[in-house]
XYZ file of C-alpha atoms in Angstrom:
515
model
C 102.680 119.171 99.821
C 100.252 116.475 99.929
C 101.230 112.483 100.411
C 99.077 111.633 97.611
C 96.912 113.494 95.740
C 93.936 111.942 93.007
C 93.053 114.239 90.143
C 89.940 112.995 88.176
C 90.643 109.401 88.536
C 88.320 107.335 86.436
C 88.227 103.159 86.403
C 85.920 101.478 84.273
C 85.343 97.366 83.945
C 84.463 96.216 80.876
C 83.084 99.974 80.024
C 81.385 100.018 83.061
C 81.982 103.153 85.345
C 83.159 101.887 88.635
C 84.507 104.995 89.778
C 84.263 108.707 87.914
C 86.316 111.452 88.510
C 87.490 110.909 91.813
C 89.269 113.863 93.320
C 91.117 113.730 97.189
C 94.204 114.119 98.374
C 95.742 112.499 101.920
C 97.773 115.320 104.001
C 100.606 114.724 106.543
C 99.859 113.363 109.606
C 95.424 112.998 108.477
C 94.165 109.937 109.818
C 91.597 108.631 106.535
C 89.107 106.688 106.899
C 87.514 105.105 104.101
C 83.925 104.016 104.323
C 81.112 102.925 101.540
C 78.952 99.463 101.464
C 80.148 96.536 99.397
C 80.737 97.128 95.912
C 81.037 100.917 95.632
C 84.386 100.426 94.711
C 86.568 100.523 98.128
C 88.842 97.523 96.550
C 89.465 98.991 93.257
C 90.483 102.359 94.784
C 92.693 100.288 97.111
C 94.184 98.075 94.282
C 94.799 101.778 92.066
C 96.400 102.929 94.957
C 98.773 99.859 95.304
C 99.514 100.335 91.685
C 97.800 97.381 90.929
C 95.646 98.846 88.255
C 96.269 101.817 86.695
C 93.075 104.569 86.096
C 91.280 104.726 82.940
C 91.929 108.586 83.150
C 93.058 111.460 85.835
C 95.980 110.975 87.878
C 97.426 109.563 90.921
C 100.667 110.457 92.498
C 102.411 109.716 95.641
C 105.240 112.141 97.371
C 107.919 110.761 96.102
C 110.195 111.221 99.632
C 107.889 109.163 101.449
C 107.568 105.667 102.280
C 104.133 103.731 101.725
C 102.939 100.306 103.333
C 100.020 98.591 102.164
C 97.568 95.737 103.823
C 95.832 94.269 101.349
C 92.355 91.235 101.499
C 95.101 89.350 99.013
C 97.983 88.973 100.956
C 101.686 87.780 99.568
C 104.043 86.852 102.017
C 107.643 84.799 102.092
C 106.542 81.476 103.301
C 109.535 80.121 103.683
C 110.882 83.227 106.320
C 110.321 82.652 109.659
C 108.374 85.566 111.425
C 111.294 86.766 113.197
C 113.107 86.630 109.768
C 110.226 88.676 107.938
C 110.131 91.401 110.972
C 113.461 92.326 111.205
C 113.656 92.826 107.621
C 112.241 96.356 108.488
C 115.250 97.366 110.786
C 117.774 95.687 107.955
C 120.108 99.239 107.635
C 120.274 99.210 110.751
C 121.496 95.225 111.327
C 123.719 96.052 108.268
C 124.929 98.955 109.890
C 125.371 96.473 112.771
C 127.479 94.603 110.728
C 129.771 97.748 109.498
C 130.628 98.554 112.726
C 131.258 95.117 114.091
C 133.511 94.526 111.050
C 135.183 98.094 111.551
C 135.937 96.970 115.563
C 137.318 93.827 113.976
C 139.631 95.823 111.444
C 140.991 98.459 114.291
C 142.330 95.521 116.703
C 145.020 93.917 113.734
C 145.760 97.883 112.165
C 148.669 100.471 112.653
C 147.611 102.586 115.529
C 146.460 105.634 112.973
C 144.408 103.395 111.129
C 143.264 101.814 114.313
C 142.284 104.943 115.553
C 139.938 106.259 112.256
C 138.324 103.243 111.966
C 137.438 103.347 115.910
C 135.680 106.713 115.271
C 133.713 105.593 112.458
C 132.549 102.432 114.364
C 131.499 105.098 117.165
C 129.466 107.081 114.965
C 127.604 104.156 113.504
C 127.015 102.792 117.303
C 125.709 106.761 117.914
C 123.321 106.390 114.655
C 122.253 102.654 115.910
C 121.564 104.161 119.582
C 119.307 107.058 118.777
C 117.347 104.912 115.958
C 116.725 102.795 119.425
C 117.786 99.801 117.377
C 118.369 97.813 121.210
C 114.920 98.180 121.585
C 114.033 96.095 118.333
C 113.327 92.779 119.838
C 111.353 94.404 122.510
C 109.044 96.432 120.064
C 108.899 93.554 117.273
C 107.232 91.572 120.471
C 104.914 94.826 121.743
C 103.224 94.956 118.357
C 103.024 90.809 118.015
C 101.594 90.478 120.889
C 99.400 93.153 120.728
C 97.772 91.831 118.028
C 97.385 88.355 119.518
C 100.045 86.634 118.468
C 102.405 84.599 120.755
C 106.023 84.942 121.075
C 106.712 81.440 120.364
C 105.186 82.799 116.112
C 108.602 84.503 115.730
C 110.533 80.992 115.152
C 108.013 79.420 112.683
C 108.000 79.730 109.351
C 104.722 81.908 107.483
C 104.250 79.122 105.088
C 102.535 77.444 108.253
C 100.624 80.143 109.504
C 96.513 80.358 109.170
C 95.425 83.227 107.035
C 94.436 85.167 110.002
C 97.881 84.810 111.674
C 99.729 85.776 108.416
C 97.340 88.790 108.187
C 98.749 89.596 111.665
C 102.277 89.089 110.869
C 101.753 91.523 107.441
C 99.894 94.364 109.697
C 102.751 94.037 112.443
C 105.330 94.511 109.330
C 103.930 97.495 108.723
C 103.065 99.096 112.161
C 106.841 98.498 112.895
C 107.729 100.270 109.363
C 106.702 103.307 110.927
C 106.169 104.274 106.936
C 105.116 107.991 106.266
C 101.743 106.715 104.387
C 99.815 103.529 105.504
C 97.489 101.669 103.773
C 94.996 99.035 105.841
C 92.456 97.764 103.967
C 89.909 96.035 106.656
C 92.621 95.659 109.186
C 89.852 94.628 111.806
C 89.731 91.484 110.596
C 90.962 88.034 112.506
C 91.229 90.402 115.161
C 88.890 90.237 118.632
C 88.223 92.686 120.556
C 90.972 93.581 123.271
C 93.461 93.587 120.034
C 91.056 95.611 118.396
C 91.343 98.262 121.497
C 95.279 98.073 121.142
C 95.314 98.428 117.444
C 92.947 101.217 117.505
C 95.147 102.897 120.541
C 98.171 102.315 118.132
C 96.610 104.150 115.455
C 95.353 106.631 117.314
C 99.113 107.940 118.542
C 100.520 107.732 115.230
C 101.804 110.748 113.629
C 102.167 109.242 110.026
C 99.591 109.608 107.867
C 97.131 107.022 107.277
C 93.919 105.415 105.077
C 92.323 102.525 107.085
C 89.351 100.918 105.149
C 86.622 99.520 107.601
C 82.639 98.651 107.810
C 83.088 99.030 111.380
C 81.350 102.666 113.527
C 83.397 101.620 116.091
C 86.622 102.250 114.653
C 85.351 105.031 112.409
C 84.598 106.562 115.419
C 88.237 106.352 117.492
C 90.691 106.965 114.406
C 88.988 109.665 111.953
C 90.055 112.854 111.310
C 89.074 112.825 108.075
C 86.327 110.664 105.978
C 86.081 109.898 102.858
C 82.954 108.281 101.769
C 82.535 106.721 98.145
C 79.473 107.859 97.272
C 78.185 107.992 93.589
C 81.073 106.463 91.993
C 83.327 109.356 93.909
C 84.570 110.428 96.683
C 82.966 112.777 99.525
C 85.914 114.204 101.684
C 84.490 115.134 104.860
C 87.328 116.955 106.978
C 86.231 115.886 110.186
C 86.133 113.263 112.652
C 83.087 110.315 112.194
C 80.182 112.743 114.191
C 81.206 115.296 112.180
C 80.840 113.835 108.845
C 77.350 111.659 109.941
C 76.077 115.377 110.283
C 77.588 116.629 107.217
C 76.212 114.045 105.293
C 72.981 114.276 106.033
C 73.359 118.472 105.836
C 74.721 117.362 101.970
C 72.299 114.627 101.358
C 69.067 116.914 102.384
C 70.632 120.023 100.247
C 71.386 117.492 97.002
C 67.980 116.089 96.912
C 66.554 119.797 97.399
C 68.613 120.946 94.567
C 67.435 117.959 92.500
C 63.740 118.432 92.992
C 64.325 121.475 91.973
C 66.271 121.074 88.840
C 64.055 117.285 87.733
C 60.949 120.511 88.184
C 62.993 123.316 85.462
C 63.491 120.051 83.080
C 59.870 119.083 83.213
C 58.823 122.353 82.665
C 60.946 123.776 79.941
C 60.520 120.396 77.853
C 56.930 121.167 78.377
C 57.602 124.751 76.773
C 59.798 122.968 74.175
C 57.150 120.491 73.214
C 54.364 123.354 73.133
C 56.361 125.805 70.912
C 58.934 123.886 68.878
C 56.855 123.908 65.380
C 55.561 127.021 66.307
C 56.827 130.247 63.858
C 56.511 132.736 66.493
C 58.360 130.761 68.992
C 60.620 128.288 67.749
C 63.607 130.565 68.141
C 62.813 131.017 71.699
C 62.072 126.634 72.013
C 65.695 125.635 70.157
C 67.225 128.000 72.713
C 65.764 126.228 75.557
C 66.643 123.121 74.171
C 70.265 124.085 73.875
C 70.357 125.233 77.456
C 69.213 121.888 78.180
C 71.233 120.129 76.330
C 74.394 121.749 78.238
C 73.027 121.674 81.763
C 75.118 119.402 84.302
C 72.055 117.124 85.166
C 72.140 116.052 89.162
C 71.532 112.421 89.883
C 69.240 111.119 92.314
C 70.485 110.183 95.512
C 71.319 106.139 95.300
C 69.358 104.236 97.839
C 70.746 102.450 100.508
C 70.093 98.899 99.939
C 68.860 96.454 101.482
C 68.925 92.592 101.700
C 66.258 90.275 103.670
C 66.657 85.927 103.608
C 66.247 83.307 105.614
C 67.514 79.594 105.505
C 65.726 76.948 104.589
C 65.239 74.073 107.396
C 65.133 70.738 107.302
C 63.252 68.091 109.174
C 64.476 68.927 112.892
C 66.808 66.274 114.673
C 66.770 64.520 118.157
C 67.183 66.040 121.428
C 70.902 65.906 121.481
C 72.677 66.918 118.297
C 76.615 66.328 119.263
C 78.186 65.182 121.800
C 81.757 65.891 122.779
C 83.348 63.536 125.860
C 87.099 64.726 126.640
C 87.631 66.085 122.822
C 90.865 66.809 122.593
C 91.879 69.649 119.351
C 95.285 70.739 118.077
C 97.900 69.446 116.486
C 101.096 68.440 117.873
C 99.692 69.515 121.356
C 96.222 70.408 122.452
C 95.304 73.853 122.200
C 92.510 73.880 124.907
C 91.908 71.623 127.994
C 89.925 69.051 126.875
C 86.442 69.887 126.053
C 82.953 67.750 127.451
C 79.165 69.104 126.361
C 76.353 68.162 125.127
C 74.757 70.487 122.351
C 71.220 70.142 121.948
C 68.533 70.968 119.325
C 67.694 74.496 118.816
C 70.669 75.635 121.008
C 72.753 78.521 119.506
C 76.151 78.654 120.524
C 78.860 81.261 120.233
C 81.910 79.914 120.094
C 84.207 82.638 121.431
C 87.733 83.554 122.691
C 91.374 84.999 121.405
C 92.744 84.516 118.121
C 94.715 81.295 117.903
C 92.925 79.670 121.027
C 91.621 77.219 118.680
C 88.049 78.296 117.764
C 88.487 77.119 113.986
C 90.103 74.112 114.638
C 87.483 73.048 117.185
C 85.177 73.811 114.406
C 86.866 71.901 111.757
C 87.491 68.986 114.371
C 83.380 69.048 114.652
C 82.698 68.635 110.999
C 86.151 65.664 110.505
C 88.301 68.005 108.704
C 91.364 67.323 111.487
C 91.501 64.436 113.786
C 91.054 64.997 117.048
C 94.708 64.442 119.654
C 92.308 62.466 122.258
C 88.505 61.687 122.469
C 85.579 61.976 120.519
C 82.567 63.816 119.134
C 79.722 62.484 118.058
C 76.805 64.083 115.460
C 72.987 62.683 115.803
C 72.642 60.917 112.582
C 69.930 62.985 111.376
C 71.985 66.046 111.391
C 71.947 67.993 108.146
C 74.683 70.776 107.954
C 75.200 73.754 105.969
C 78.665 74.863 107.031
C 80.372 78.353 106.302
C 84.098 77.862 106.889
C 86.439 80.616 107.129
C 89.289 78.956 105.164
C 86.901 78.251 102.182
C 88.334 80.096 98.861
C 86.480 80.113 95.546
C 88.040 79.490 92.735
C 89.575 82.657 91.467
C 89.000 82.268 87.672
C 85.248 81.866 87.923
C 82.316 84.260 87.846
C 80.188 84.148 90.607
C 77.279 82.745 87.694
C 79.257 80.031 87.471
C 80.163 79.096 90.673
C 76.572 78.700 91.744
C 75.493 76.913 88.835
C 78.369 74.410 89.668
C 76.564 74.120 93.232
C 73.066 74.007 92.003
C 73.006 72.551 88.092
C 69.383 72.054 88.454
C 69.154 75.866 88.474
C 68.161 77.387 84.968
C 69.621 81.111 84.577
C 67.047 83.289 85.994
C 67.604 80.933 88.915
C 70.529 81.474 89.493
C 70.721 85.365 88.954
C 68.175 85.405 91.363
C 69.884 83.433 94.201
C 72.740 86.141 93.665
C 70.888 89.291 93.497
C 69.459 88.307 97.031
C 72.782 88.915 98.191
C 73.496 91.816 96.101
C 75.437 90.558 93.788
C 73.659 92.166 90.748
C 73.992 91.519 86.190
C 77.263 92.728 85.639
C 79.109 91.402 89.038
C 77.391 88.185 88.785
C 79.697 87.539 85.375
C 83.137 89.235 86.316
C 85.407 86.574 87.494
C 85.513 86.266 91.769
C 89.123 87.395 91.664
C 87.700 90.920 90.455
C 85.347 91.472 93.229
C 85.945 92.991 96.602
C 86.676 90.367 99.869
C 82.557 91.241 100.883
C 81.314 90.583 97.620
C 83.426 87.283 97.356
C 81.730 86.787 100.766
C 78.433 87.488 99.984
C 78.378 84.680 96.724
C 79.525 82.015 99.621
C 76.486 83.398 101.598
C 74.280 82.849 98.473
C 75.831 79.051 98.335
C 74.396 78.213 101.669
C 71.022 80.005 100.803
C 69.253 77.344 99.126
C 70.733 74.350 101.342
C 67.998 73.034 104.192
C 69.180 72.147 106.939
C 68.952 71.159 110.541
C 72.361 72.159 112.401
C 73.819 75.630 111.113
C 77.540 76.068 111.255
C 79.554 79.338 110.528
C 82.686 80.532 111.342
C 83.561 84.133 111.208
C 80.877 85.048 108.240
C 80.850 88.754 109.267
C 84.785 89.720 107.900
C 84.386 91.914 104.895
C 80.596 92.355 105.005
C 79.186 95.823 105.204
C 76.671 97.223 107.853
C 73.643 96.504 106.039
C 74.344 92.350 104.771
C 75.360 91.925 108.476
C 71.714 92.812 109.866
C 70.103 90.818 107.362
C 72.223 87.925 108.462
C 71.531 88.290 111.651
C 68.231 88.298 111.371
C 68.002 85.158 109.434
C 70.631 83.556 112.480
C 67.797 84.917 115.023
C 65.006 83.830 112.596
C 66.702 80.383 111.921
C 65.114 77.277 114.326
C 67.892 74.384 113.861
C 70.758 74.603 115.689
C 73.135 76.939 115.236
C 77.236 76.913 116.371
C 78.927 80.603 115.585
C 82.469 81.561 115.504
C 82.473 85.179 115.399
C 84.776 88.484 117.609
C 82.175 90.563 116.825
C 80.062 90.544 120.426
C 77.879 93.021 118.900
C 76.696 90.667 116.084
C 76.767 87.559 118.111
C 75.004 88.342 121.390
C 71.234 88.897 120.322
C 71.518 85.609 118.305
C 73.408 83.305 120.952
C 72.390 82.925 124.292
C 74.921 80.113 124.931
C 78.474 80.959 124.728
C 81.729 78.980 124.975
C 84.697 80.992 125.430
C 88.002 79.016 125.040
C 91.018 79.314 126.540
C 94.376 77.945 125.825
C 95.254 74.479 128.061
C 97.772 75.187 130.547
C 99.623 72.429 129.654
């Protein structure tokens, strides 16, 4: 039987189709992964699939034996648990179970010697039941998948409320790796990750016997975990039973045959409308025209293959600064204590930096220390005072309630309407997204209206810090061209060497102070 199986599933927003008639099912043990550019619809299939919406029409249903874990762009944690707390709540049977037999051992030493004795055997079956569940080996596995995925063992005693968002997102994928549920659900669980926990996560995967649906923009993953792709395509889903080479063949097989088969139909429409036309009013014929037309009428008309889109911007520059934009003497970042020995450079104009190293080093708060959002524990840093910055943080959120229409014309209120579409459409944020409100959209369309903020801002000194998560294949080349293109100076926080590395030529890679 399958895990989950879609029947015709059909979501519309505000009557328009975002997804028709989708049709798949997930198998035991099949390793999905889901691809399609931002905006197809990858979100709302995700949120349907959480139960979070519920389909217009068709069905959805889920085995209903089997266990299913989500990881979600929106995520909803227990701030006040510590990590430890929130991890072992996967394993809590077994600590109760812990607790039955520690209470039965507890019992047996003040009872009668034949109640000593039953209650001795049942605490020995529960300690059989807690050995071969491994549940000694809790502690150590809790800390193989933590640290795996770049966090540090010292995480398990603070509370989430005071993680980052990237650290939380780690805690909430380690949750669910250590679940070990039947059907997992990881919706761009790439992201905040670099690339050695990338390697373990995808090694991870890779061994897992459960079934799976990982949503990524990334070939590189596509390529180690798929045995099976589905590709939203059309408004539906294209279920390619293969791994990635497999279904970048098959597609194109598919795509070649569909636009073959549409020539040829688009060719039988001209030509029996041109029949129709001729010999409607005609006495001999009409008979033979209203037949055509009724054949028409019930023919299953092929659509044309949607093109793949495209995006192309630059940013606008201002009046170029002095030789040496910022200077840093013995900076100092953290909080309590310093994350990173302490830090000396000059950065000059035109220089593009990458600003690189493992999650948690401190690459966002030596970023936010740069532009005075934290204090810095000892020294200094000093901007050129005819620096002009246009900053993309990573922490920035948009307020959830607004369109993306509005949002820009808060930014810009010189802009007059078509303005503003216009600034949004660059980024592909078209009519009908531009006025649904930003809590609607997918994590890379919510990214791309924050790209379209910075857009029309000149500027000398270009700051950004991890722009890339949640943007598809084809927004990522266009911004790096316009990073390659751009001729201020440029500091970018990024994991992703293969979108850094043509742009930078400078990189700083930090690593944590050994004090």
């Amino acid at each position: 039987m399958s895990l989950i199986d879609l029947e015709n599933v059909t979501f519309n927003y505000d009557g328009t189709p975002l997804l028709e008639k989708i049709t798949a099912r997930l198998l035991p043990g099949e390793h999905v992964v889901l691809l399609g550019p931002n905006g197809t619809g990858k979100s709302t299939l995700v949120r349907l699939l959480m139960h979070q919406i519920t389909p217009d029409s068709g069905r959805i249903q889920f085995h209903p034996h089997k266990v299913f874990k989500a990881l979600d762009q929106h995520l909803v944690l227990p701030k006040e648990e510590t990590v430890i707390q929130y991890l072992s709540g996967v394993y809590q049977e077994l600590f109760d179970l812990e607790k039955r037999m520690q209470h039965l051992y507890q019992a047996a030493a003040i009872s009668d010697e034949a109640t000593q004795h039953k209650k001795i055997n049942q605490a020995s079956r529960i300690q059989e039941t807690l050995n071969n569940s491994d549940f000694y080996q809790v502690q150590t596995e809790i800390l193989k998948v933590i640290t795996g995925l770049g966090l540090d063992a010292s995480v398990l005693d603070q509370t989430i409320g005071t993680l980052s968002g990237g650290m939380r997102s780690k805690v909430k994928l380690s949750e669910i790796l250590l679940s070990n549920a039947d059907i997992m659900l990881l919706d761009e669980p790439s992201n905040f990750l670099d690339e050695s926990q990338v390697d373990w996560l995808l090694k991870y995967l890779k061994r897992l016997p459960n079934a799976f649906i990982v949503v990524t923009h990334e070939d590189r993953i596509a390529k180690e975990i798929a045995t099976t792709v589905w590709a939203l395509e059309q408004k539906s889903i294209q279920v390619y039973r293969g791994d990635y080479a497999f279904y970048l063949k098959e597609r194109a097989q598919r795509a070649e045959q569909h636009q073959k088969a549409y020539k040829a139909q688009q060719k039988y429409i001209a030509k029996t409308e041109a029949f129709i036309a001729k010999n409607i009013a005609n006495a001999k014929t009409t008979r033979r025209a209203q037949s055509r037309r009724k054949q028409l009428a019930k023919l299953e008309r092929l659509s044309a293959l949607e093109k793949q889109k495209t995006y192309q911007f630059t940013f606008p520059e201002a009046t170029p600064t002095g030789k040496e934009v910022c200077i840093l003497e013995n900076l100092s970042i953290g909080y309590q204590d310093p994350l990173v020995e302490p830090i000396s450079m000059t950065i000059r104009k035109g220089e593009k930096w990458a600003i690189t190293g493992e999650n948690g080093v401190g690459k966002t708060t030596l970023v936010r220390t740069l532009m005075g959002e934290l204090e810095a524990l000892e020294g200094q840093s000093q901007w050129i005072d005819t620096a002009r910055i246009n900053y993309f943080s990573q922490d920035h959120h948009l307020d959830p309630t607004l369109t993306p229409f509005q949002i820009v014309q808060q930014q810009f209120p010189d802009y007059d309407q078509k303005k503003v579409y216009a600034t949004l459409a660059r980024f592909g944020i078209r009519n009908d997204k531009a006025l649904r409100p930003i809590k609607t959209l997918s994590g890379g369309e919510q990214s791309k209206v924050r790209l379209s903020l910075l857009w029309p801002i000149q500027s000398n000194v270009f700051i950004l810090d991890e722009p890339t998560n949640h943007l598809d294949v084809a927004i990522k080349a266009a911004l790096k061209d316009a990073l390659i293109a751009y001729q201020g100076t440029l500091i970018l926080v990024s994991h992703e060497r293969d979108f850094y590395e043509d742009i930078c030529p400078i990189e700083l890679q930090l690593e944590r102070s050994a004090s």
